[in-house]
Coordinates of C-alpha atoms in Angstrom, one line a residue:
Chain A
X1 CA 0.0 0.0 0.0
X2 CA 1.3 3.4 -0.9
X3 CA 0.8 6.4 1.4
X4 CA 1.2 9.9 0.3
X5 CA 1.7 12.9 2.5
X6 CA -0.4 15.8 1.5
X7 CA 1.2 19.0 2.3
X8 CA -1.3 20.6 4.6
X9 CA 1.7 22.0 6.5
X10 CA 4.2 22.8 3.9
X11 CA 5.6 25.6 6.0
X12 CA 7.2 23.2 8.5
X13 CA 7.4 19.5 8.0
X14 CA 6.6 19.2 11.6
X15 CA 3.7 20.5 13.7
X16 CA 2.0 23.8 13.4
X17 CA 3.1 26.4 15.9
X18 CA -0.4 27.7 16.8
X19 CA -0.7 29.4 20.1
X20 CA -2.6 27.4 22.8
X21 CA -6.1 28.8 23.4
X22 CA -9.0 27.6 25.4
X23 CA -11.1 26.8 22.3
X24 CA -8.8 24.1 21.0
X25 CA -10.0 21.3 23.3
X26 CA -12.5 21.0 26.2
X27 CA -9.7 19.8 28.5
X28 CA -7.7 23.0 27.9
X29 CA -9.6 25.5 30.0
X30 CA -8.7 29.1 30.4
X31 CA -6.9 28.6 33.7
X32 CA -4.8 25.7 32.4
X33 CA -3.8 27.7 29.3
X34 CA -2.7 30.6 31.6
X35 CA -0.8 28.2 33.8
X36 CA 1.0 26.7 30.7
X37 CA 1.8 30.1 29.3
X38 CA 3.4 31.0 32.6
X39 CA 5.8 28.0 32.2
X40 CA 6.8 29.1 28.7
X41 CA 4.6 26.5 27.1
X42 CA 3.0 28.8 24.5
X43 CA 2.3 26.8 21.4
X44 CA 0.9 23.4 20.4
X45 CA 4.3 22.2 19.6
X46 CA 5.6 23.3 23.0
X47 CA 3.0 21.3 24.8
X48 CA 3.6 18.1 22.7
X49 CA 7.3 18.4 23.3
X50 CA 6.6 18.9 27.1
X51 CA 4.4 15.8 27.1
X52 CA 7.1 13.8 25.3
X53 CA 9.9 15.0 27.6
X54 CA 8.3 14.5 30.9
X55 CA 4.6 13.6 31.2
X56 CA 4.7 13.8 34.9
X57 CA 5.5 17.6 34.9
X58 CA 2.5 18.2 32.6
X59 CA 0.4 16.1 34.9
X60 CA 1.4 18.2 37.8
X61 CA 0.8 21.5 36.1
X62 CA -2.5 20.6 34.6
X63 CA -3.9 18.3 37.3
X64 CA -5.2 16.1 34.5
X65 CA -5.2 12.3 34.6
X66 CA -2.7 10.3 32.5
X67 CA -5.6 9.1 30.3
X68 CA -6.7 12.6 29.6
X69 CA -3.2 13.8 28.7
X70 CA -2.8 10.9 26.3
X71 CA -6.1 11.8 24.7
X72 CA -5.1 15.4 24.4
X73 CA -1.8 14.5 22.9
X74 CA -3.5 12.3 20.3
X75 CA -6.0 15.0 19.5
X76 CA -3.3 17.6 19.0
X77 CA -1.2 15.4 16.8
X78 CA -4.1 14.6 14.6
X79 CA -5.3 18.1 14.3
X80 CA -2.0 19.9 13.9
X81 CA 0.3 17.2 12.5
X82 CA 0.6 16.2 8.8
X83 CA -1.8 13.4 8.0
X84 CA -1.2 10.5 5.7
X85 CA -3.6 9.9 2.9
X86 CA -4.1 6.6 1.1
X87 CA -2.9 6.9 -2.5
X88 CA -6.2 5.7 -3.9
X89 CA -8.2 8.3 -1.9
X90 CA -5.7 10.9 -2.9
X91 CA -6.1 10.0 -6.6
X92 CA -9.9 10.1 -6.3
X93 CA -9.8 13.5 -4.6
X94 CA -7.5 14.8 -7.4
X95 CA -9.8 13.5 -10.1
X96 CA -12.8 15.0 -8.4
X97 CA -11.4 18.5 -7.8
X98 CA -8.9 19.2 -10.6
X99 CA -9.7 20.7 -13.9
X100 CA -7.9 21.5 -17.1
X101 CA -8.1 25.1 -18.3
X102 CA -7.8 25.4 -22.0
X103 CA -5.7 28.3 -23.1
X104 CA -7.7 29.1 -26.3
X105 CA -4.5 28.9 -28.3
X106 CA -4.5 25.7 -30.3
X107 CA -0.8 25.0 -30.6
X108 CA -0.1 26.0 -27.0
X109 CA -2.9 23.6 -25.8
X110 CA -1.3 20.8 -27.8
X111 CA 2.1 21.7 -26.3
X112 CA 0.8 21.6 -22.8
X113 CA -1.1 18.3 -23.3
X114 CA -4.5 19.8 -23.2
X115 CA -4.1 23.1 -21.3
X116 CA -3.3 24.3 -17.9
X117 CA -3.8 21.8 -15.1
X118 CA -5.0 22.9 -11.7
X119 CA -2.6 22.0 -9.0
X120 CA 0.5 23.2 -10.9
X121 CA 2.6 26.4 -11.0
X122 CA 3.4 27.5 -14.6
X123 CA 6.2 30.0 -15.3
X124 CA 6.3 32.2 -18.3
X125 CA 9.8 33.5 -19.0
X126 CA 11.4 35.6 -21.6
X127 CA 13.6 38.6 -22.4
X128 CA 12.0 42.0 -21.6
X129 CA 9.3 43.0 -24.0
X130 CA 8.9 39.4 -25.4
X131 CA 5.2 39.2 -24.8
X132 CA 5.0 37.8 -21.3
X133 CA 2.3 40.2 -20.0
X134 CA 0.5 39.8 -23.3
X135 CA 0.3 36.0 -23.0
X136 CA -1.0 36.4 -19.4
X137 CA -3.7 38.8 -20.7
X138 CA -4.6 36.4 -23.6
X139 CA -5.1 33.5 -21.2
X140 CA -7.1 35.7 -18.7
X141 CA -9.2 36.8 -21.6
X142 CA -10.0 33.2 -22.7
X143 CA -10.8 32.0 -19.2
X144 CA -13.1 35.1 -18.5
X145 CA -15.0 34.8 -21.8
X146 CA -15.5 31.0 -21.7
X147 CA -16.3 30.6 -18.0
X148 CA -18.0 32.5 -15.2
X149 CA -15.0 32.3 -12.9
X150 CA -13.0 35.2 -11.6
X151 CA -9.3 35.7 -12.4
X152 CA -6.9 37.2 -9.9
X153 CA -4.1 39.3 -11.3
X154 CA -1.3 40.4 -9.0
X155 CA 0.5 43.3 -10.7
X156 CA 3.9 44.2 -9.2
X157 CA 5.0 46.9 -11.7
X158 CA 1.9 48.4 -13.0
X159 CA 1.9 46.6 -16.3
X160 CA -1.8 45.9 -16.3
X161 CA -3.6 48.4 -18.5
X162 CA -7.4 48.0 -18.5
X163 CA -7.6 50.1 -21.7
X164 CA -5.3 47.5 -23.5
X165 CA -7.4 44.7 -22.0
X166 CA -10.6 46.3 -23.1
X167 CA -9.3 46.5 -26.7
X168 CA -8.7 42.7 -26.6
X169 CA -12.4 42.3 -25.7
X170 CA -13.6 44.3 -28.7
X171 CA -15.8 41.4 -30.1
X172 CA -17.6 40.7 -26.8
X173 CA -19.6 43.9 -27.1
X174 CA -22.2 44.4 -24.3
X175 CA -20.7 41.6 -22.2
X176 CA -17.4 43.5 -21.9
X177 CA -18.4 45.3 -18.7
X178 CA -19.3 42.0 -17.0
X179 CA -16.1 40.3 -18.1
X180 CA -14.0 43.2 -16.9
X181 CA -15.7 43.1 -13.5
X182 CA -14.6 39.5 -13.0
X183 CA -10.9 40.3 -13.5
X184 CA -9.6 41.3 -10.0
X185 CA -6.4 43.3 -10.0
X186 CA -4.2 43.8 -7.0
X187 CA -1.3 46.2 -7.3
X188 CA 1.5 45.5 -4.8
X189 CA 4.7 47.4 -4.2
X190 CA 6.6 45.5 -1.5
X191 CA 7.2 41.9 -0.4
X192 CA 5.0 42.0 2.7
X193 CA 2.1 43.4 0.7
X194 CA 2.5 40.6 -1.8
X195 CA 2.4 37.9 0.9
X196 CA -0.5 39.5 2.7
X197 CA -2.3 39.5 -0.6
X198 CA -1.7 35.8 -1.2
X199 CA -2.9 34.9 2.3
X200 CA -6.0 37.0 1.8
X201 CA -6.7 35.3 -1.5
X202 CA -6.3 31.9 0.3
X203 CA -8.9 33.0 2.9
X204 CA -11.4 34.0 0.2
X205 CA -10.9 30.8 -1.8
X206 CA -11.2 28.5 1.2
X207 CA -14.7 29.8 1.7
X208 CA -15.9 29.5 -1.9
X209 CA -13.9 28.6 -5.0
X210 CA -14.7 31.6 -7.2
X211 CA -11.5 31.4 -9.2
X212 CA -9.2 28.9 -10.9
X213 CA -6.5 31.1 -12.2
X214 CA -4.0 33.4 -10.4
X215 CA -1.6 35.4 -12.4
X216 CA 1.5 37.0 -10.8
X217 CA 3.1 39.5 -13.1
X218 CA 6.0 39.7 -12.3
X219 CA 8.1 38.0 -9.7
X220 CA 11.6 39.5 -10.4
X221 CA 10.3 43.0 -9.7
X222 CA 9.9 41.9 -6.0
X223 CA 13.0 39.6 -6.0
X224 CA 15.3 42.3 -7.2
X225 CA 14.4 44.6 -4.4
X226 CA 17.0 43.2 -2.1
X227 CA 20.5 42.0 -2.8
X228 CA 20.8 40.0 0.4
X229 CA 20.7 36.2 -0.4
X230 CA 19.4 35.1 3.0
X231 CA 16.5 37.5 2.9
X232 CA 15.8 36.6 -0.8
X233 CA 15.7 32.9 0.0
X234 CA 13.5 33.4 3.0
X235 CA 11.1 35.5 0.9
X236 CA 11.1 32.9 -1.9
X237 CA 10.5 30.2 0.7
X238 CA 7.4 31.8 2.1
X239 CA 6.2 32.6 -1.4
X240 CA 6.7 29.0 -2.6
X241 CA 4.9 27.6 0.5
X242 CA 1.8 29.7 0.1
X243 CA 1.8 29.1 -3.7
X244 CA 2.0 25.4 -3.2
X245 CA -0.8 25.5 -0.7
X246 CA -3.0 27.6 -3.1
X247 CA -2.5 25.2 -6.1
X248 CA -3.0 22.0 -4.0
X249 CA -5.7 23.0 -1.5
X250 CA -7.6 25.7 -3.5
X251 CA -7.1 23.9 -6.9
X252 CA -5.7 26.9 -8.6
X253 CA -3.5 27.3 -11.7
X254 CA -0.8 29.8 -10.9
X255 CA 1.0 31.6 -13.7
X256 CA 4.2 33.5 -12.7
X257 CA 6.1 35.6 -15.1
X258 CA 9.8 35.6 -14.8
X259 CA 12.6 37.5 -16.6
X260 CA 15.5 36.2 -18.8
X261 CA 18.5 38.4 -18.8
X262 CA 21.6 38.3 -21.0
X263 CA 24.9 38.2 -19.2
X264 CA 28.5 38.0 -20.2
X265 CA 30.4 35.3 -18.4
X266 CA 33.1 36.1 -15.9
X267 CA 35.6 33.9 -17.9
X268 CA 38.3 36.0 -19.6
X269 CA 38.2 33.9 -22.8
X270 CA 34.5 34.2 -23.0
X271 CA 34.1 37.7 -21.8
X272 CA 32.3 38.8 -25.0
X273 CA 29.8 35.9 -25.1
X274 CA 26.4 36.6 -23.7
X275 CA 24.4 33.9 -22.0
X276 CA 20.8 33.7 -21.1
X277 CA 20.0 33.5 -17.4
X278 CA 16.6 33.0 -15.8
X279 CA 16.1 35.4 -12.9
X280 CA 15.1 34.7 -9.3
X281 CA 18.0 32.3 -8.6
X282 CA 18.6 28.6 -8.6
X283 CA 16.1 27.8 -5.9
X284 CA 13.2 29.3 -7.8
X285 CA 14.3 27.5 -11.0
X286 CA 13.1 24.2 -9.5
X287 CA 9.8 25.5 -8.2
X288 CA 7.5 25.9 -11.3
X289 CA 6.0 22.6 -12.6
X290 CA 6.2 23.8 -16.2
X291 CA 8.2 26.5 -17.9
X292 CA 7.1 28.3 -21.0
X293 CA 9.8 30.3 -22.7
X294 CA 8.9 33.1 -25.1
X295 CA 11.0 34.6 -27.8
X296 CA 9.9 37.5 -29.9
X297 CA 10.5 37.4 -33.6
X298 CA 9.0 40.5 -35.3
X299 CA 5.2 40.0 -35.4
X300 CA 5.3 36.4 -34.0
X301 CA 6.4 34.9 -30.8
X302 CA 8.2 31.5 -30.5
X303 CA 7.1 29.5 -27.6
X304 CA 9.3 26.8 -26.1
X305 CA 8.4 24.3 -23.4
X306 CA 11.6 23.8 -21.4
X307 CA 10.0 22.0 -18.4
X308 CA 6.7 20.1 -18.5
X309 CA 4.2 18.6 -16.0
X310 CA 4.6 15.2 -17.7
X311 CA 7.1 14.5 -20.4
X312 CA 8.3 17.2 -22.8
X313 CA 6.8 16.4 -26.2
X314 CA 9.2 15.7 -29.0
X315 CA 8.2 18.9 -30.8
X316 CA 8.4 21.4 -28.0
X317 CA 8.1 24.5 -30.1
X318 CA 5.3 26.5 -31.6
X319 CA 4.7 29.9 -33.1
X320 CA 2.1 32.4 -31.8
X321 CA 0.9 35.4 -33.7
X322 CA 0.2 38.8 -32.1
X323 CA -3.4 39.9 -32.9
X324 CA -5.6 42.5 -31.4
X325 CA -7.5 39.8 -29.5
X326 CA -4.4 38.3 -27.9
X327 CA -2.1 35.5 -29.1
X328 CA -3.4 33.1 -31.7
Chain B
X1 CA -1.8 27.1 6.6
X2 CA -1.1 30.2 8.7
X3 CA 0.9 33.3 7.9
X4 CA 4.2 33.4 9.7
X5 CA 5.1 36.8 11.3
X6 CA 8.4 36.6 9.5
X7 CA 6.6 37.6 6.3
X8 CA 5.5 41.0 7.7
X9 CA 7.6 44.2 7.6
X10 CA 8.2 44.1 11.4
X11 CA 11.8 44.8 12.4
X12 CA 13.9 41.7 13.2
X13 CA 14.1 42.6 16.9
X14 CA 10.3 42.8 17.3
X15 CA 9.9 39.5 15.5
X16 CA 12.3 37.8 17.9
X17 CA 10.5 39.4 20.8
X18 CA 7.2 38.1 19.7
X19 CA 8.5 34.6 19.0
X20 CA 10.0 34.4 22.5
X21 CA 6.6 35.2 23.8
X22 CA 5.2 32.3 21.8
X23 CA 3.6 34.2 18.9
X24 CA 4.5 32.7 15.6
X25 CA 1.5 33.4 13.4
X26 CA -0.2 36.6 12.3
X27 CA -3.6 35.1 13.3
X28 CA -2.3 34.6 16.9
X29 CA -1.0 38.1 17.1
X30 CA -4.4 39.4 15.8
X31 CA -6.3 37.5 18.5
X32 CA -4.2 39.0 21.3
X33 CA -3.7 42.5 19.9
X34 CA -4.8 44.2 23.2
X35 CA -2.1 42.4 25.2
X36 CA 0.6 43.2 22.6
X37 CA 0.0 47.0 22.4
X38 CA 3.2 47.6 24.4
X39 CA 5.3 45.7 21.8
X40 CA 3.6 46.7 18.6
X41 CA 2.6 50.4 19.3
X42 CA -0.5 50.4 17.1
X43 CA 1.6 49.5 14.0
X44 CA -0.2 46.2 13.3
X45 CA -3.1 47.5 11.3
X46 CA -0.6 49.1 8.9
X47 CA 1.5 45.9 8.7
X48 CA -1.4 43.5 8.1
X49 CA -3.0 45.7 5.5
X50 CA -3.9 44.0 2.3
X51 CA -3.6 46.2 -0.9
X52 CA -6.9 47.1 -2.4
X53 CA -8.4 44.6 -4.8
X54 CA -9.9 46.4 -7.8
X55 CA -11.8 44.9 -10.6
X56 CA -10.7 45.7 -14.2
X57 CA -13.9 47.7 -14.8
X58 CA -13.1 50.2 -12.1
X59 CA -9.6 50.5 -13.4
X60 CA -10.9 51.0 -16.9
X61 CA -13.2 53.8 -15.9
X62 CA -10.4 55.5 -14.0
X63 CA -8.0 55.1 -17.0
X64 CA -10.6 56.5 -19.4
X65 CA -11.2 59.5 -17.2
X66 CA -7.6 60.3 -16.6
X67 CA -6.3 59.8 -20.2
X68 CA -2.7 60.2 -21.1
X69 CA -0.2 63.0 -21.6
X70 CA 0.4 64.0 -25.3
X71 CA 2.7 66.5 -26.9
X72 CA 0.2 68.0 -29.3
X73 CA 2.7 67.2 -32.1
X74 CA 0.5 65.4 -34.5
X75 CA 3.0 62.8 -35.8
X76 CA 4.6 62.1 -32.4
X77 CA 1.2 61.7 -30.7
X78 CA 0.5 58.7 -33.0
X79 CA 2.9 56.7 -30.9
X80 CA 2.2 58.4 -27.6
X81 CA -1.4 57.3 -27.5
X82 CA -2.0 55.5 -24.2
X83 CA 1.7 55.5 -23.3
X84 CA 2.5 58.2 -20.8
X85 CA -0.4 57.4 -18.4
X86 CA -0.5 58.2 -14.7
X87 CA 1.1 55.5 -12.5
X88 CA 3.4 54.2 -15.2
X89 CA 7.1 54.7 -15.9
X90 CA 8.1 55.6 -19.5
X91 CA 11.7 55.5 -20.7
X92 CA 13.0 57.8 -23.5
X93 CA 16.3 56.6 -24.9
X94 CA 18.5 57.7 -27.8
X95 CA 21.8 59.4 -28.6
X96 CA 22.4 62.9 -27.3
X97 CA 20.7 65.4 -29.5
X98 CA 18.0 63.0 -30.6
X99 CA 15.3 65.1 -29.0
X100 CA 14.7 63.4 -25.7
X101 CA 14.9 66.5 -23.6
X102 CA 13.0 68.5 -26.1
X103 CA 10.0 66.1 -25.9
X104 CA 10.3 66.2 -22.1
X105 CA 10.0 70.0 -22.1
X106 CA 7.0 69.7 -24.3
X107 CA 5.4 67.2 -21.9
X108 CA 6.0 69.6 -18.9
X109 CA 3.9 72.2 -20.7
X110 CA 1.2 70.0 -22.1
X111 CA 0.5 68.4 -18.7
X112 CA -0.8 71.9 -17.8
X113 CA -3.5 71.9 -20.4
X114 CA -6.8 72.5 -18.5
X115 CA -9.3 69.7 -17.9
X116 CA -12.0 71.2 -20.1
X117 CA -10.1 70.4 -23.3
X118 CA -8.9 66.9 -22.1
X119 CA -5.7 67.8 -20.3
X120 CA -4.6 67.2 -16.8
X121 CA -4.5 70.7 -15.5
X122 CA -1.5 69.8 -13.4
X123 CA 2.0 70.8 -12.7
X124 CA 5.3 69.2 -13.6
X125 CA 8.5 68.4 -11.8
X126 CA 11.7 68.4 -13.7
X127 CA 14.7 66.6 -12.1
X128 CA 17.8 67.4 -14.0
X129 CA 21.1 65.5 -13.5
X130 CA 23.0 66.7 -16.6
X131 CA 22.2 70.4 -16.6
X132 CA 20.2 70.0 -19.8
X133 CA 17.4 72.1 -18.5
X134 CA 16.9 75.2 -20.7
X135 CA 14.4 77.7 -19.6
X136 CA 14.6 79.9 -22.6
X137 CA 13.8 77.0 -24.9
X138 CA 10.9 76.2 -22.5
X139 CA 9.6 79.7 -22.8
X140 CA 9.7 79.4 -26.6
X141 CA 7.7 76.2 -26.5
X142 CA 5.3 77.7 -24.1
X143 CA 4.7 80.6 -26.5
X144 CA 3.9 78.1 -29.3
X145 CA 1.6 76.2 -27.0
X146 CA -0.2 79.4 -25.9
X147 CA -0.8 80.4 -29.5
X148 CA -2.6 77.1 -30.3
X149 CA -4.4 77.1 -26.9
X150 CA -5.8 80.6 -27.4
X151 CA -7.0 79.9 -30.9
X152 CA -8.8 76.9 -29.6
X153 CA -10.4 79.0 -26.9
X154 CA -11.6 81.5 -29.5
X155 CA -13.0 78.7 -31.6
X156 CA -14.9 77.2 -28.7
X157 CA -15.9 80.6 -27.3
X158 CA -14.5 79.9 -23.9
X159 CA -13.6 82.9 -21.8
X160 CA -12.3 81.4 -18.5
X161 CA -9.1 79.2 -17.9
X162 CA -6.5 81.7 -18.9
X163 CA -3.0 80.5 -19.3
X164 CA 0.0 82.9 -19.6
X165 CA 3.6 82.4 -20.2
X166 CA 4.3 83.2 -16.6
X167 CA 1.9 80.8 -15.2
X168 CA 3.2 78.0 -17.4
X169 CA 6.8 78.7 -16.3
X170 CA 5.7 78.9 -12.6
X171 CA 4.0 75.5 -12.8
X172 CA 7.2 73.7 -13.7
X173 CA 9.3 72.8 -10.6
X174 CA 13.0 72.1 -11.1
X175 CA 15.5 70.1 -9.0
X176 CA 19.2 69.8 -9.8
X177 CA 20.9 66.6 -8.9
X178 CA 24.6 65.6 -9.0
X179 CA 25.2 62.1 -7.7
X180 CA 23.3 58.8 -7.5
X181 CA 22.9 59.0 -3.7
X182 CA 21.4 62.5 -4.1
X183 CA 19.0 61.1 -6.7
X184 CA 17.8 58.3 -4.4
X185 CA 17.5 60.6 -1.3
X186 CA 15.6 63.1 -3.4
X187 CA 13.1 60.5 -4.5
X188 CA 12.8 59.2 -1.0
X189 CA 12.0 62.6 0.4
X190 CA 9.8 63.7 -2.5
X191 CA 6.5 62.8 -0.9
X192 CA 6.8 65.8 1.4
X193 CA 7.5 68.1 -1.5
X194 CA 4.6 66.7 -3.6
X195 CA 2.1 67.1 -0.8
X196 CA -0.5 69.8 -1.5
X197 CA 0.8 70.5 -5.0
X198 CA -1.0 69.2 -8.1
X199 CA 2.1 67.7 -9.7
X200 CA 1.1 65.1 -12.3
X201 CA 4.3 64.5 -14.2
X202 CA 7.9 63.9 -13.0
X203 CA 10.7 64.0 -15.6
X204 CA 14.1 62.6 -14.7
X205 CA 16.6 63.8 -17.3
X206 CA 18.8 61.7 -17.3
X207 CA 19.0 58.7 -15.1
X208 CA 22.2 57.5 -16.7
X209 CA 24.7 60.1 -15.5
X210 CA 24.4 59.8 -11.7
X211 CA 24.2 56.0 -11.8
X212 CA 27.2 55.6 -14.0
X213 CA 29.4 57.3 -11.4
X214 CA 28.5 54.7 -8.9
X215 CA 30.1 51.4 -8.3
X216 CA 28.6 48.6 -10.4
X217 CA 27.8 46.4 -7.5
X218 CA 25.9 49.1 -5.6
X219 CA 24.1 50.2 -8.7
X220 CA 21.7 47.2 -9.0
X221 CA 20.2 47.5 -5.6
X222 CA 19.9 51.2 -5.8
X223 CA 18.2 51.1 -9.1
X224 CA 15.6 48.7 -7.8
X225 CA 14.9 50.6 -4.6
X226 CA 14.6 53.7 -6.8
X227 CA 12.0 52.0 -9.0
X228 CA 10.1 50.8 -6.0
X229 CA 9.9 54.3 -4.5
X230 CA 8.9 55.8 -7.9
X231 CA 6.0 53.3 -8.1
X232 CA 4.9 54.1 -4.6
X233 CA 5.0 57.8 -5.4
X234 CA 3.2 57.5 -8.7
X235 CA 0.5 55.4 -7.1
X236 CA 0.1 57.8 -4.2
X237 CA -0.1 61.0 -6.2
X238 CA -1.4 59.5 -9.4
X239 CA 1.4 60.9 -11.5
X240 CA 3.2 59.8 -14.7
X241 CA 7.0 59.4 -14.7
X242 CA 9.3 59.9 -17.6
X243 CA 13.0 58.9 -17.5
X244 CA 15.6 59.5 -20.1
X245 CA 18.5 57.0 -20.7
X246 CA 21.6 57.0 -22.8
X247 CA 22.8 54.4 -25.2
X248 CA 25.8 52.2 -24.7
X249 CA 27.6 49.4 -26.6
X250 CA 27.3 45.7 -25.8
X251 CA 29.5 43.0 -27.2
X252 CA 28.3 39.5 -28.1
X253 CA 31.0 37.4 -29.8
X254 CA 31.9 39.4 -32.9
X255 CA 28.9 41.8 -32.9
X256 CA 28.8 45.1 -31.2
X257 CA 25.2 46.1 -30.4
X258 CA 24.1 49.5 -29.4
X259 CA 21.5 49.3 -26.7
X260 CA 20.2 51.5 -23.9
X261 CA 22.2 51.4 -20.7
X262 CA 21.6 49.2 -17.6
X263 CA 20.7 46.0 -19.3
X264 CA 17.7 43.7 -19.3
X265 CA 16.5 44.1 -15.7
X266 CA 16.2 47.8 -16.2
X267 CA 14.2 47.2 -19.4
X268 CA 11.9 44.9 -17.5
X269 CA 11.2 47.5 -14.8
X270 CA 10.0 50.3 -17.1
X271 CA 6.5 50.1 -18.6
X272 CA 7.2 51.6 -22.0
X273 CA 10.3 52.4 -23.9
X274 CA 10.6 54.9 -26.8
X275 CA 13.8 55.1 -28.9
X276 CA 14.6 58.5 -30.4
X277 CA 16.9 59.3 -33.3
X278 CA 17.6 62.2 -35.6
X279 CA 18.5 62.3 -39.2
X280 CA 19.4 65.9 -40.4
X281 CA 16.3 67.9 -39.2
X282 CA 13.9 64.9 -39.1
X283 CA 13.4 63.3 -35.7
X284 CA 12.4 59.7 -35.5
X285 CA 10.7 57.9 -32.6
X286 CA 10.0 54.2 -32.3
X287 CA 7.9 52.6 -29.6
X288 CA 9.8 49.5 -28.5
X289 CA 7.8 48.4 -25.5
X290 CA 4.3 49.4 -24.4
X291 CA 1.4 48.2 -22.4
X292 CA -0.6 47.3 -25.5
X293 CA 2.3 45.6 -27.2
X294 CA 2.4 47.3 -30.5
X295 CA 5.6 48.5 -32.1
X296 CA 5.1 51.6 -34.1
X297 CA 7.3 54.3 -35.6
X298 CA 6.9 58.0 -36.5
X299 CA 8.8 60.8 -38.1
X300 CA 8.3 64.3 -36.6
X301 CA 9.7 67.8 -36.6
X302 CA 10.4 69.8 -33.5

């Protein structure tokens, strides 16, 4: 039998560090919580550790019976620990909840094996002005016109122009206002704002799934803000955690745009050779489940699939045309 | 999954203090906000603030009402349609003498066009780093502008909204900058200066000079902080920003390519880029990057 851990607690592979309160369990009354706090046992993990280290001490503080403490311990582990899920159940849940969002671009759908799968993070990368934002808008347009879902758009450098998007909706006539009202744009300027936004989206989607697509345009604008590697990694870590949670638990497709820059190598012999480099560092490079690379060529855009959800198809290239309604 | 307090903008020391007190998640802090007043001093609401979620319809209505800044030069305006909008950053690039500063002067005047004829009725701030600011040329352009404006007023039989050469000149603020550090500190302190004034356009001419004098390793971080601050300002005061940038040479194997300075990450951070050039007396402008993704060119005279 195969067991699979679902990452309900991607943030720490151990227990959650929720603060002990009196509404967790009937045995934990207000006085007991106060007493525990006094002895530096603040969080769920602190209490479980204390029980593991010396059950007698906890017994003394709480004046509970051994049986009750064991029950409490079991309850806490079940509620706050990672839970194992049978592979078959997991498979059934995935089949029930997930969906494939078609992109509306024939050759891109073929390349992506049908479209965008919920539960995955897709990255769109390319040199500046290669059509990354335009591809995002084309996909948003297709989802908004063919379904009744909302689309979230996190804009980090004010690249979203509603006027430009309205032009792409020229043939939907009187429905245009309704379509526009379902595209929710958040403009963020700093990292904490960005993470607050992601957590607030999580809160909304946990209540009711009103959206299947979240677009983040662009990540490097936030990543570049700081040159400190430790802070950058910690920022990416928290971002990746919440993104993983959103795709898995809220069944979203997340599109992230990333930048490719040209660099000359440090090597003296090759000092005049420019190399392409994907931004946001080596850690991020492993995060997206699929990577779509764009390259502009006059009025068309060459799309290259460099990382795929399943296997990369033998023909991993296709050509998109810029039109007034988006990519075709 | 809960939000860790590490993700907020709280200072490191405060985070450590909270963690020692057993608070690891934002939700826990929120539930005990009254007890934590002494540690947090009422900052929490600001820290936990989620940026406003707007739907595209609201944004569209705003964009239609505010419009964009044009030069009222018929040929050039073909490419400036929906480019220099409030809350965006536009980059002008080209060799010296290709008309970048001239177009900037013109924008400083045309942002003052009153609202009744589709303008912004605002003021402009000109931050000069290369002493290219020329007030006599500005006066000349203002004279031409007034001639057109007054004939329009006669045609539409309007009597109010008088503009004079003096008022136009008075509505252009000017700051002189020497070094890169000056530029950043100027931008960081600018919100005090902008308060209460109706400034709708900031021109930085040019961004190249002060940054080139800095060490390469310091430049990258500075540039990004600079962009972040510009975006916050442009959002807060609903203003458009225009930067000018010089060209440089880049080598790739045996080719030498002429490109604007500061590489690809700089190019990524601006919303639109216009390349200017000059051939005898004809000026040429090419829109390389824009929000609606069209590349168009135009010839014009100044």
